[in-house]
mmCIF file of C-alpha atoms in Angstrom:
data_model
loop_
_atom_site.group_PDB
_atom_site.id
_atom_site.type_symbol
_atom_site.label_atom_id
_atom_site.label_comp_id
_atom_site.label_asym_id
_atom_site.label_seq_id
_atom_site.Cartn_x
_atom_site.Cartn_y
_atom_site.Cartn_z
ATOM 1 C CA UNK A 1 -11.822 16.149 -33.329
ATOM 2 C CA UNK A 2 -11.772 17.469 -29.741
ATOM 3 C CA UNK A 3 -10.031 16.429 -26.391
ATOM 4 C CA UNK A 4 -9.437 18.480 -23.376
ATOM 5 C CA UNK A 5 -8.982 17.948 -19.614
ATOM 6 C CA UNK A 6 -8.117 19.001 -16.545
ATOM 7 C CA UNK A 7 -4.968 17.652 -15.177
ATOM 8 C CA UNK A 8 -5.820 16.027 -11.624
ATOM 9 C CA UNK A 9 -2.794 14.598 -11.046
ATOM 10 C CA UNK A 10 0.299 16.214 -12.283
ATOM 11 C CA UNK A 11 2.824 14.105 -10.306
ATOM 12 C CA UNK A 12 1.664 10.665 -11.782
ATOM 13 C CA UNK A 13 1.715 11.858 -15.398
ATOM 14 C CA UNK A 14 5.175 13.741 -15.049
ATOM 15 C CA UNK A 15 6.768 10.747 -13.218
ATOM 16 C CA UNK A 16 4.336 8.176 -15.917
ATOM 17 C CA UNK A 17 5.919 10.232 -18.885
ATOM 18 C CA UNK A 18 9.700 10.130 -17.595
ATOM 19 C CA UNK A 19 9.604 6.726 -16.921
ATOM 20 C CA UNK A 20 8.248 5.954 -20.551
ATOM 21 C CA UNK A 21 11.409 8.445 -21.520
ATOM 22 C CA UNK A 22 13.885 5.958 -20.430
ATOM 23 C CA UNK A 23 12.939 3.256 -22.842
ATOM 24 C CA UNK A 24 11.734 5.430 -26.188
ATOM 25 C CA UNK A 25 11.479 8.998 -27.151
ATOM 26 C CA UNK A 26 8.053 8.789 -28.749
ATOM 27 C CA UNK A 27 4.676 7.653 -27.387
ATOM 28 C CA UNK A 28 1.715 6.614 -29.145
ATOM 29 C CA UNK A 29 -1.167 7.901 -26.851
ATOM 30 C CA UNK A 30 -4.987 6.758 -27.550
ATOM 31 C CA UNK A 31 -7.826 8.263 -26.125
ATOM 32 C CA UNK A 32 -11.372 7.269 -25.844
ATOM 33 C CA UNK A 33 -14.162 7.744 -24.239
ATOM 34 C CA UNK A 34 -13.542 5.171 -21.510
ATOM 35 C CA UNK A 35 -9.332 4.629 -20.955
ATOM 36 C CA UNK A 36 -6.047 6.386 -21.433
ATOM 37 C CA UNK A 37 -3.466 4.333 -22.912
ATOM 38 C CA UNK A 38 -0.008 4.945 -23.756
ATOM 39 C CA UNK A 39 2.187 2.676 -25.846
ATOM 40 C CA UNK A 40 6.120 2.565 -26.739
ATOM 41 C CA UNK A 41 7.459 -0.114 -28.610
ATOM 42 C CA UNK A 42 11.015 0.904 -29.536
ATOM 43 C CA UNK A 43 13.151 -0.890 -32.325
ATOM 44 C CA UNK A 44 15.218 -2.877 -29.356
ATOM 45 C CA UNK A 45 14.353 -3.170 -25.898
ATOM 46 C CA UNK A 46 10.741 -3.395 -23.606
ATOM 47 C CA UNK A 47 7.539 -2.684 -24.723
ATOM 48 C CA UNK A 48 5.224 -0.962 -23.075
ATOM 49 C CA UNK A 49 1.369 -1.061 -23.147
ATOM 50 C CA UNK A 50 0.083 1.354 -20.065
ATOM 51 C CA UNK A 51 -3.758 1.275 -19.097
ATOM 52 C CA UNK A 52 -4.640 4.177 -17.157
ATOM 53 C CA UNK A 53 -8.402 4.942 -15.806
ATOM 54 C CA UNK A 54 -9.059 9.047 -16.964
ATOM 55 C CA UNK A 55 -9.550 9.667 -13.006
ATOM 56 C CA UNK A 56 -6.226 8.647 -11.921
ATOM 57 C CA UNK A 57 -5.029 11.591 -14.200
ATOM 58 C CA UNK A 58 -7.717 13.766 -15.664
ATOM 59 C CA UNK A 59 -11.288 15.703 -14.258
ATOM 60 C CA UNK A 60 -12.991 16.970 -16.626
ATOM 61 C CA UNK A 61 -12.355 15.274 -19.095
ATOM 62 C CA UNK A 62 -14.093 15.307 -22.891
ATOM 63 C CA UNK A 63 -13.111 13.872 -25.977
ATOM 64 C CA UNK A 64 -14.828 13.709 -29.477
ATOM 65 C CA UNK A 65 -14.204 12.493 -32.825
ATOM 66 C CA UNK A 66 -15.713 10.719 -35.492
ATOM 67 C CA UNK A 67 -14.807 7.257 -34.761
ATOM 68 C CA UNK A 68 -16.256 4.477 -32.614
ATOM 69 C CA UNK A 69 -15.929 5.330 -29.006
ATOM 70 C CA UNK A 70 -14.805 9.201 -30.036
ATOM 71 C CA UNK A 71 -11.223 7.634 -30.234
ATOM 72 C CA UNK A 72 -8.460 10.041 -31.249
ATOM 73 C CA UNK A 73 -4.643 8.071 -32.088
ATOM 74 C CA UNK A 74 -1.424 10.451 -31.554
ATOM 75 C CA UNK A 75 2.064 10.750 -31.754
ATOM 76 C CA UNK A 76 3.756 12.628 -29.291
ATOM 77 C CA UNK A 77 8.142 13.024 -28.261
ATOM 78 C CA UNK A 78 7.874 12.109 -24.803
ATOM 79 C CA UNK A 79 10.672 14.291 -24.385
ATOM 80 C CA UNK A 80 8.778 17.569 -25.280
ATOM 81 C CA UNK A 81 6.027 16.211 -23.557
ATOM 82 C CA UNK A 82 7.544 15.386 -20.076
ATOM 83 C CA UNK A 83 9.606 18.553 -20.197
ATOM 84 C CA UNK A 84 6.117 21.248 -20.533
ATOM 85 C CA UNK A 85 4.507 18.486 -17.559
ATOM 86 C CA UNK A 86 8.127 19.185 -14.957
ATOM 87 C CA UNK A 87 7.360 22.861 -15.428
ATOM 88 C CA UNK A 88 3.924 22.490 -14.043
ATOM 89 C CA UNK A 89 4.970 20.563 -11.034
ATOM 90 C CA UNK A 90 3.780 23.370 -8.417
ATOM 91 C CA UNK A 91 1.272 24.817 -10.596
ATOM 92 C CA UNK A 92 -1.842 25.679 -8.526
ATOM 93 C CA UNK A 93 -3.957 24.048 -11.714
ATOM 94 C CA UNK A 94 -3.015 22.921 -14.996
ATOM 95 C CA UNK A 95 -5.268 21.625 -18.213
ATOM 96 C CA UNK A 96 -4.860 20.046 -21.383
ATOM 97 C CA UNK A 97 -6.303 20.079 -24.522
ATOM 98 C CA UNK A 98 -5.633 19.486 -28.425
ATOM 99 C CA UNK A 99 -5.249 22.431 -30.427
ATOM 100 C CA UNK A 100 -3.810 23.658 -33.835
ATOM 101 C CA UNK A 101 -1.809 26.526 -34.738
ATOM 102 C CA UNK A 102 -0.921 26.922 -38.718
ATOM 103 C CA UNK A 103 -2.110 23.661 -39.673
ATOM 104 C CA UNK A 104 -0.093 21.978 -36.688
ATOM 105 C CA UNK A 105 -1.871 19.500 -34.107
ATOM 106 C CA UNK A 106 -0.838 20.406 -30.683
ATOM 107 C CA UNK A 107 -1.299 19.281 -27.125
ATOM 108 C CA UNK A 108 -1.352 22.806 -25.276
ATOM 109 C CA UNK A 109 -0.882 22.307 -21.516
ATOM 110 C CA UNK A 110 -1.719 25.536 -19.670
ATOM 111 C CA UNK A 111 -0.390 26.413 -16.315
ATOM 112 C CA UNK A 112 -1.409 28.319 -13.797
ATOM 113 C CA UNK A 113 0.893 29.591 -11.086
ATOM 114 C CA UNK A 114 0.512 32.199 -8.017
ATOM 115 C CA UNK A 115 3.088 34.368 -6.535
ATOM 116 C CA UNK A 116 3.339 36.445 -3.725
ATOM 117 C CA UNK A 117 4.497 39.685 -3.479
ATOM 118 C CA UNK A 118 7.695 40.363 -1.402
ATOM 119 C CA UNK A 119 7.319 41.241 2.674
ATOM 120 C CA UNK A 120 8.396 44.660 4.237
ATOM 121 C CA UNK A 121 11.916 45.516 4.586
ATOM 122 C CA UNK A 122 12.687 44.658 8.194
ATOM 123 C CA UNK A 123 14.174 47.679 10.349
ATOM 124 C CA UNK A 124 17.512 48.939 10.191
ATOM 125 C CA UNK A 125 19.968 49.443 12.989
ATOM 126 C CA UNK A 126 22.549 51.508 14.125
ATOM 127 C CA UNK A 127 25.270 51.956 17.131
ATOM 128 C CA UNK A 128 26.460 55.276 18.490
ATOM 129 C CA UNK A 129 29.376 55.307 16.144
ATOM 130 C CA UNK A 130 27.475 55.504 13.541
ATOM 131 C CA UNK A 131 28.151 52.194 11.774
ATOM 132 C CA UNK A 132 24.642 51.781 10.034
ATOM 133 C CA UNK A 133 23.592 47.804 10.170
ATOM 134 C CA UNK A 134 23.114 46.494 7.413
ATOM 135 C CA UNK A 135 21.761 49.834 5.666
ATOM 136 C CA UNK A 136 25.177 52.164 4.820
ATOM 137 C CA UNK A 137 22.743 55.518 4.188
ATOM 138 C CA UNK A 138 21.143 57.095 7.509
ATOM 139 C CA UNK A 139 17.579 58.310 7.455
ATOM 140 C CA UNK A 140 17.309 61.475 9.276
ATOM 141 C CA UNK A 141 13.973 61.661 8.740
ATOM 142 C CA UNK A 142 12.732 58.549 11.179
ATOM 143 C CA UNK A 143 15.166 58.298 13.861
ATOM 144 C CA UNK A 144 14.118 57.074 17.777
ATOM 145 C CA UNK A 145 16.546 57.103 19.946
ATOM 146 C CA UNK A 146 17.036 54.859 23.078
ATOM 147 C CA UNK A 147 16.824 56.114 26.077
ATOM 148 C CA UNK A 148 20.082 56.675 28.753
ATOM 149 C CA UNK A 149 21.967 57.043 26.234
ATOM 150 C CA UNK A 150 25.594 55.614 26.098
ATOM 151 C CA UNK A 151 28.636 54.458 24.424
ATOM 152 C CA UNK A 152 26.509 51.438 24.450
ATOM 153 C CA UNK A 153 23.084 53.347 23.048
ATOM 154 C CA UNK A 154 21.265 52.315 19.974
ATOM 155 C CA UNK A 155 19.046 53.914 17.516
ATOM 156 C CA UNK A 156 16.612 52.232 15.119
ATOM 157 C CA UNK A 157 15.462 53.935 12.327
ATOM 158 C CA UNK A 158 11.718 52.641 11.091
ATOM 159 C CA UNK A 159 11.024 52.140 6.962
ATOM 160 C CA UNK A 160 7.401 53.070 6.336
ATOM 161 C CA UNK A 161 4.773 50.477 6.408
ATOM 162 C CA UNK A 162 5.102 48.368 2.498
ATOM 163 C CA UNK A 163 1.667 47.629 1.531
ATOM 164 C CA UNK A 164 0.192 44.182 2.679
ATOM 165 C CA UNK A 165 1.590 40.892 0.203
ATOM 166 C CA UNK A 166 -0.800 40.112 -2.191
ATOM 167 C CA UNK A 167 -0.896 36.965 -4.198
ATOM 168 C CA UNK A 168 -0.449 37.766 -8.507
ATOM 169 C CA UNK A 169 -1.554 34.258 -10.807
ATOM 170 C CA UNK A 170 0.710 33.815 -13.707
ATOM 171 C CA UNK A 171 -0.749 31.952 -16.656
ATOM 172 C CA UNK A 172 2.061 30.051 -18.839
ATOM 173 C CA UNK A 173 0.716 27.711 -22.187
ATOM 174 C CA UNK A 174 3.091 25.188 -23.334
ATOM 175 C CA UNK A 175 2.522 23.557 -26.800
ATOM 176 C CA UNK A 176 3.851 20.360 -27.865
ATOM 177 C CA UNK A 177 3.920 19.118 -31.718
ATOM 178 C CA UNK A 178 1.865 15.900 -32.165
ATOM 179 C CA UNK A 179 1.017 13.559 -35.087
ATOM 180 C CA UNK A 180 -3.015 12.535 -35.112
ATOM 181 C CA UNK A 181 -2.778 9.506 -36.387
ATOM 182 C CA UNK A 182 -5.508 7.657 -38.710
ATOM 183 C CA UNK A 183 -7.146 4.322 -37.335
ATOM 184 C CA UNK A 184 -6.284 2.398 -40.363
ATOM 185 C CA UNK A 185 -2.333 3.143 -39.442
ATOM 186 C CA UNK A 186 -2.363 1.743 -35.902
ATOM 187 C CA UNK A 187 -5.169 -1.170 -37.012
ATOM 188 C CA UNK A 188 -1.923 -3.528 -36.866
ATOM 189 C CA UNK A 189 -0.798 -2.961 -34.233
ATOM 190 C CA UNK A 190 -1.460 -5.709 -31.528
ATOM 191 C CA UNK A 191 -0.091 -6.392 -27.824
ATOM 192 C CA UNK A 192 2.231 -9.160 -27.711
ATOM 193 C CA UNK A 193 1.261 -12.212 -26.917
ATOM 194 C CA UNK A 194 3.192 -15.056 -24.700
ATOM 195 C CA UNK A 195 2.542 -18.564 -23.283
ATOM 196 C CA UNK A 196 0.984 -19.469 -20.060
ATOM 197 C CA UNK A 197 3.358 -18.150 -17.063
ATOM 198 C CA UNK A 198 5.167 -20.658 -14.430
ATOM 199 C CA UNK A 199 5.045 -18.473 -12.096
ATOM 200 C CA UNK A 200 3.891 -15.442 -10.471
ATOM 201 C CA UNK A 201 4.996 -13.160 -8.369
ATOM 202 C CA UNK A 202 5.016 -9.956 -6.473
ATOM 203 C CA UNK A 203 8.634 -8.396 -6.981
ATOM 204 C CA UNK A 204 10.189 -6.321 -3.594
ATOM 205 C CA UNK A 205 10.680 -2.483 -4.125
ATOM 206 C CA UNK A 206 11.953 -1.573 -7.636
ATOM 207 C CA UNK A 207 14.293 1.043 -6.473
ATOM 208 C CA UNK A 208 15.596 -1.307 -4.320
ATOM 209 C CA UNK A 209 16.026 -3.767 -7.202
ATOM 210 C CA UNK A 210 17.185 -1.300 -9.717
ATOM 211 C CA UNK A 211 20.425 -0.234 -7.522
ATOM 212 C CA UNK A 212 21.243 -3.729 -7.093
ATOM 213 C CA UNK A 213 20.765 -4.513 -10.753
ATOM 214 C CA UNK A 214 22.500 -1.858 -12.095
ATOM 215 C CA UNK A 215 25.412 -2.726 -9.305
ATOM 216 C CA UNK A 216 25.476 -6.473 -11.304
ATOM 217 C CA UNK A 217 25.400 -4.394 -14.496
ATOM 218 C CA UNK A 218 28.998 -2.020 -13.387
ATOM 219 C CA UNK A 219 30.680 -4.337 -12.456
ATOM 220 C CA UNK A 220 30.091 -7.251 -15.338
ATOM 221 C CA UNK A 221 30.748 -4.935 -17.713
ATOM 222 C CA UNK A 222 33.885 -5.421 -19.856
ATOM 223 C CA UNK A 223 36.514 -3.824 -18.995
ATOM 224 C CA UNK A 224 36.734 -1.913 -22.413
ATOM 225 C CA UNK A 225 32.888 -0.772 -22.107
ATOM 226 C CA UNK A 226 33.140 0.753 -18.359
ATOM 227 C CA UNK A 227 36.296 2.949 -20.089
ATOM 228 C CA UNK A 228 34.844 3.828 -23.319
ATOM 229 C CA UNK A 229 30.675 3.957 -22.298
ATOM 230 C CA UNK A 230 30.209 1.922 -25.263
ATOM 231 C CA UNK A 231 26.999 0.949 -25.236
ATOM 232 C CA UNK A 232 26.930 -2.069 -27.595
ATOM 233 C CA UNK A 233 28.641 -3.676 -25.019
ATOM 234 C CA UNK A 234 26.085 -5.444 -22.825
ATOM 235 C CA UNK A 235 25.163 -7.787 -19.708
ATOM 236 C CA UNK A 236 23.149 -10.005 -19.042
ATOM 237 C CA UNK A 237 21.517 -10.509 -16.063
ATOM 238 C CA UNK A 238 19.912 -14.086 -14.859
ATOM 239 C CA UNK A 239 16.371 -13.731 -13.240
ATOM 240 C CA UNK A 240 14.532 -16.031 -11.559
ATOM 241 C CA UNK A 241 11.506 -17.556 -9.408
ATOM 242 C CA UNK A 242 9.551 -20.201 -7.849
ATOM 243 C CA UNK A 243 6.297 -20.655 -7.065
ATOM 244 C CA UNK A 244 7.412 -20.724 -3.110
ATOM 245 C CA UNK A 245 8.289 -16.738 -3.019
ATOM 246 C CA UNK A 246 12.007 -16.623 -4.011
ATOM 247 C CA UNK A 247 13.028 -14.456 -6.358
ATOM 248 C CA UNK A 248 16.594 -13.802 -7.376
ATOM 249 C CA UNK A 249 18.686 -11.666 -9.724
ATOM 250 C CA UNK A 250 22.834 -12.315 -10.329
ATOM 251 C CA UNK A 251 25.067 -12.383 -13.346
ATOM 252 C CA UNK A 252 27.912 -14.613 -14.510
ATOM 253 C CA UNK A 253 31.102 -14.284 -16.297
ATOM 254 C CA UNK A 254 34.192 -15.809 -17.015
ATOM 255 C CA UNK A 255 35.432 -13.263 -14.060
ATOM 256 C CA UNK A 256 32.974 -13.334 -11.667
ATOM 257 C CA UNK A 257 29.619 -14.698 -10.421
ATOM 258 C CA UNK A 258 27.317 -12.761 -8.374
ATOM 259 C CA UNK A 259 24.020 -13.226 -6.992
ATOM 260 C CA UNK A 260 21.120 -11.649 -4.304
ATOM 261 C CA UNK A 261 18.112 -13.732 -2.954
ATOM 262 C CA UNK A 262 14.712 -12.649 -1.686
ATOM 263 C CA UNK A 263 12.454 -14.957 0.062
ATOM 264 C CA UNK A 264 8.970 -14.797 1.773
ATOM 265 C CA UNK A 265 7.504 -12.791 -1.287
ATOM 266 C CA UNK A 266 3.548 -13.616 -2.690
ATOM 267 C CA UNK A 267 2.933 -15.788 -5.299
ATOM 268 C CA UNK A 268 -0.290 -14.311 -6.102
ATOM 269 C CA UNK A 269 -3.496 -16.772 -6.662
ATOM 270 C CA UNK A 270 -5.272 -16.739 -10.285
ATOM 271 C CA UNK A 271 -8.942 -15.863 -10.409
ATOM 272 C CA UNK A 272 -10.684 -18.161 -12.283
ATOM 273 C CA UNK A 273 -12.655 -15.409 -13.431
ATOM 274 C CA UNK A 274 -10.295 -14.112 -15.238
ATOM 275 C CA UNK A 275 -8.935 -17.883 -16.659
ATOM 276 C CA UNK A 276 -10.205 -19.234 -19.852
ATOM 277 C CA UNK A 277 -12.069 -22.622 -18.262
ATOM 278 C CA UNK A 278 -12.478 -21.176 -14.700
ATOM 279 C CA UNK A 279 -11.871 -23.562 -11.933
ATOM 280 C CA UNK A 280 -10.667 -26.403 -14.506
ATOM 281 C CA UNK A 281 -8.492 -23.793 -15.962
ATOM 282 C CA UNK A 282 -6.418 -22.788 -12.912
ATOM 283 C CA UNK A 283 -5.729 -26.551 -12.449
ATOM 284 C CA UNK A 284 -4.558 -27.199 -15.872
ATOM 285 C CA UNK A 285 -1.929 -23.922 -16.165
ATOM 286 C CA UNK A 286 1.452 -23.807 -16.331
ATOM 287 C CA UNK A 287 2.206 -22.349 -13.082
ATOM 288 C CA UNK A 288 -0.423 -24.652 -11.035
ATOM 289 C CA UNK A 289 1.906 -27.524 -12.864
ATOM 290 C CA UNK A 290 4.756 -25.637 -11.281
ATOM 291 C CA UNK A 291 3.727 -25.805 -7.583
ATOM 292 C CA UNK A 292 3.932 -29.415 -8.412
ATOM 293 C CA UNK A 293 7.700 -29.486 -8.729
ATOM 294 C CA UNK A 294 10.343 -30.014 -6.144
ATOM 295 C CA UNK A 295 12.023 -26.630 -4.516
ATOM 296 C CA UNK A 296 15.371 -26.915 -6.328
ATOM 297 C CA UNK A 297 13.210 -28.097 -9.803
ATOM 298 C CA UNK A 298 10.468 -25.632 -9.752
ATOM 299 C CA UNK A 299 12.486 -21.951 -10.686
ATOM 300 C CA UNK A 300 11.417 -20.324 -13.906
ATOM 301 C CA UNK A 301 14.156 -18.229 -15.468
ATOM 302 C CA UNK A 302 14.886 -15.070 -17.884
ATOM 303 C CA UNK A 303 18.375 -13.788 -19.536
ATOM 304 C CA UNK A 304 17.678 -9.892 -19.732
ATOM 305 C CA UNK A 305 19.907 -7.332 -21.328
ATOM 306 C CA UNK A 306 20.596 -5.376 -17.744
ATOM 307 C CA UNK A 307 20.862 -1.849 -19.195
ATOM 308 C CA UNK A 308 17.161 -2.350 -20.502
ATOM 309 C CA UNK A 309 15.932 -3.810 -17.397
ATOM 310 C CA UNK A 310 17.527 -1.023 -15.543
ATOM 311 C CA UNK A 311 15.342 1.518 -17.292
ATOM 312 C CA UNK A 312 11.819 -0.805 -17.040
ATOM 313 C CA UNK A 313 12.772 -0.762 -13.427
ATOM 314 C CA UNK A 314 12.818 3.430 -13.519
ATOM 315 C CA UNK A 315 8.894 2.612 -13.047
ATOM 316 C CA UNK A 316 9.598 2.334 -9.462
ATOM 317 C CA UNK A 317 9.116 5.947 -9.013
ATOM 318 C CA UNK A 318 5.339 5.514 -9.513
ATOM 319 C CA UNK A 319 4.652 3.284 -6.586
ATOM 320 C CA UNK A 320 2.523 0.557 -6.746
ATOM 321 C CA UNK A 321 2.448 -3.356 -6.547
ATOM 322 C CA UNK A 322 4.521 -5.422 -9.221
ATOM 323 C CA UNK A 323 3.766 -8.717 -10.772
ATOM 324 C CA UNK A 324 5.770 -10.477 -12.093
ATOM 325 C CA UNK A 325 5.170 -13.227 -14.889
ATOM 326 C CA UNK A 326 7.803 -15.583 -15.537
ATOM 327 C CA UNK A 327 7.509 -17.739 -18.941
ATOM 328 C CA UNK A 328 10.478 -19.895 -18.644
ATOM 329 C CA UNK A 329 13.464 -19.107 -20.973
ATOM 330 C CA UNK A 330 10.776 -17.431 -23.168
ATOM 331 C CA UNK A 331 9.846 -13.752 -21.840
ATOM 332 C CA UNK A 332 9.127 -12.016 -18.855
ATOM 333 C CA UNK A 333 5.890 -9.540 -17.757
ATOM 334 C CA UNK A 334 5.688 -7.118 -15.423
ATOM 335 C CA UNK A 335 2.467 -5.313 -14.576
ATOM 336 C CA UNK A 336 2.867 -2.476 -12.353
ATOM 337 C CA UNK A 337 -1.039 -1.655 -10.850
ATOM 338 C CA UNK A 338 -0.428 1.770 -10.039
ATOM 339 C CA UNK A 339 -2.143 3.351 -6.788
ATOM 340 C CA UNK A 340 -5.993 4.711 -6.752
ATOM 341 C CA UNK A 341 -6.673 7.158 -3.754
ATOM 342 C CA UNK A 342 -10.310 6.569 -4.775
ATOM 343 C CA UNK A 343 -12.374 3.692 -3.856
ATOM 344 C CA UNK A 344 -14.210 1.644 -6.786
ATOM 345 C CA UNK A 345 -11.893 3.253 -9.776
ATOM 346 C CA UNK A 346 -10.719 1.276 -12.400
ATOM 347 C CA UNK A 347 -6.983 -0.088 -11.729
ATOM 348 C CA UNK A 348 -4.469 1.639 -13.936
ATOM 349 C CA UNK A 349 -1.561 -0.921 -15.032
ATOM 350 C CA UNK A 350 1.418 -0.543 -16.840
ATOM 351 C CA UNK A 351 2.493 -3.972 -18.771
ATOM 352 C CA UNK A 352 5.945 -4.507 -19.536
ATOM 353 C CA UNK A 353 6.975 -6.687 -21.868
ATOM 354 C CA UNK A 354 10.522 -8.397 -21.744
ATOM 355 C CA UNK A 355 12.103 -10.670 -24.157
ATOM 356 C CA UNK A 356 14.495 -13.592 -22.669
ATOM 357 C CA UNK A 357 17.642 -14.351 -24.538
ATOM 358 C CA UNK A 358 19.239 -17.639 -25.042
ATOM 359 C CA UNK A 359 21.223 -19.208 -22.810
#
């Protein structure tokens, strides 16, 4: 069992990683000869299935075991694993690659780093009273002194020439802990699966969203949570959209009702290629039966726990376009297409999935 790469992009997977931190400590990762894919399904709270092409993160990249597709399963703490990726942030090159060390699986990330040697000492100065800027010891062995001299004259006194800078590489190898899973252990484990959406569509800026949702969140919360940060003590936020590019977020209590509005977002279009029934298909789903509704009729709407949904939205930091899949009063999806400098790659998406609570 093999796998080792070259990390092209060390900004996506540190900012990837830390975003996956905020909903679980623990990733299951799966390699294979054709995708990346990182999973976190925590015991309350979002799931996660991520899709990533191997360019949009790795070069180089070679994996081998005895399985179909030279698929290796592991279990790594995000935590350990996001902290060894920050330290490589201005690395000049970085690589990864499973390892083991006293019967222990590890993911060894090595880092290389260049320095530069420090500059020569600039020259010091000093007045005819012999107060010695900034240097406090005189050098009578290199002194030039100005000429017509003065009360006014100055002497500088010249440090001999420090040899040029030169650059020095620094090699650093962090090891993180992992479980190698077996394929019969993960066999069961399936993405969810959800009804037809009523509607889709592309969500403004999450950053954006996420300080106005966790705005709704603060000041929701009961009084006895926002003074004791007990976290059992929860709000939740309304979400909704139509099929005519509204989307809006707000919360309600007995003490206050609050809501923001955003219109003249995309509803994006199905492909029929991608629809079971093709043409025929698109006409008979949910959210082409939605279209057909009045303005005021045709919102779909989710009940989300808004600490959670703060975190999902921590995803912003990755960039990208968001969709948004509304099942109404059933679950939401988000999949978060994440940006390919190069042209004909595979997309890379990260799909979020959201349960709704009751009314």
């Amino acid at each position: 069992m093999r796998f080792k790469a070259a990390i092209k992009n060390i900004h996506t997977f540190t900012k990837l990683t830390g975003s996956l931190l905020l909903l679980s400590k623990v990733v299951w990762i799966r390699l294979d000869n054709d995708q990346v894919r990182f999973t976190v399904i925590p015991e309350r709270g979002s799931q996660v299935w991520a899709v990533l092409s191997i360019d949009s993160i790795f070069e180089d990249y070679s994996v081998q075991s005895n399985t179909p597709g030279n698929t290796i399963h592991l279990q790594v703490s995000l935590t350990h694993l996001n902290r060894a990726l920050r330290s490589a942030i201005n690395a000049t090159s970085a690589s990864i690659r499973l390892t083991k060390k006293d019967g222990i699986p590890l993911l060894s990330i090595t880092i290389t780093t260049t320095t530069f040697a420090s500059l020569r000492r600039p020259p010091t100065f000093e007045d005819s009273n012999d107060r010695r800027l900034p240097s406090e010891a005189p050098n009578p062995t290199s002194r030039a002194e100005v000429e017509g001299g003065n009360d006014d004259s100055i002497s500088f006194q010249d440090h001999p020439p420090a040899p040029f800078p030169s650059d020095r590489e620094t090699t650093i190898t962090q090891s993180v802990a992992v479980i190698v899973l077996p394929p019969q252990s993960v066999a069961s484990i399936h993405e969810p699966t959800c009804r037809e959406p009523d509607v889709h569509i592309l969500l403004p800026p999450l950053l954006q969203l996420k300080a106005i949702s966790e705005r709704f969140t603060k000041l929701a919360l009961p009084t006895s949570s926002a003074a004791t940060g007990d976290e059992n003590l929860s709000t939740r936020l309304i979400l909704s959209a139509s099929p005519y590019g509204e989307f809006r977020i707000g919360v309600q209590t007995a003490a206050c009702k609050i809501e923001s509005k955003w219109q003249g977002l995309t509803n994006p279009e199905l492909d029929p290629t991608q629809i079971e029934g093709g043409e025929e298909g698109v006409r008979e789903h949910a959210s082409t039966r939605q279209k057909n509704l009045t303005r005021d009729e045709a919102w779909a709407t989710v009940r989300v726990e808004g600490r959670d949904w703060g975190r999902v939205l921590g995803v912003g930091r990755l960039g990208g376009r968001v969709v948004a899949c509304f099942c109404d009063d059933h679950a939401l999806i988000l999949y978060v297409y994440l940006e390919n400098d190069e042209s004909g790659a595979d997309d890379s998406v990260l799909t979020y999935y959201i349960t709704s609570y009751s009314q």
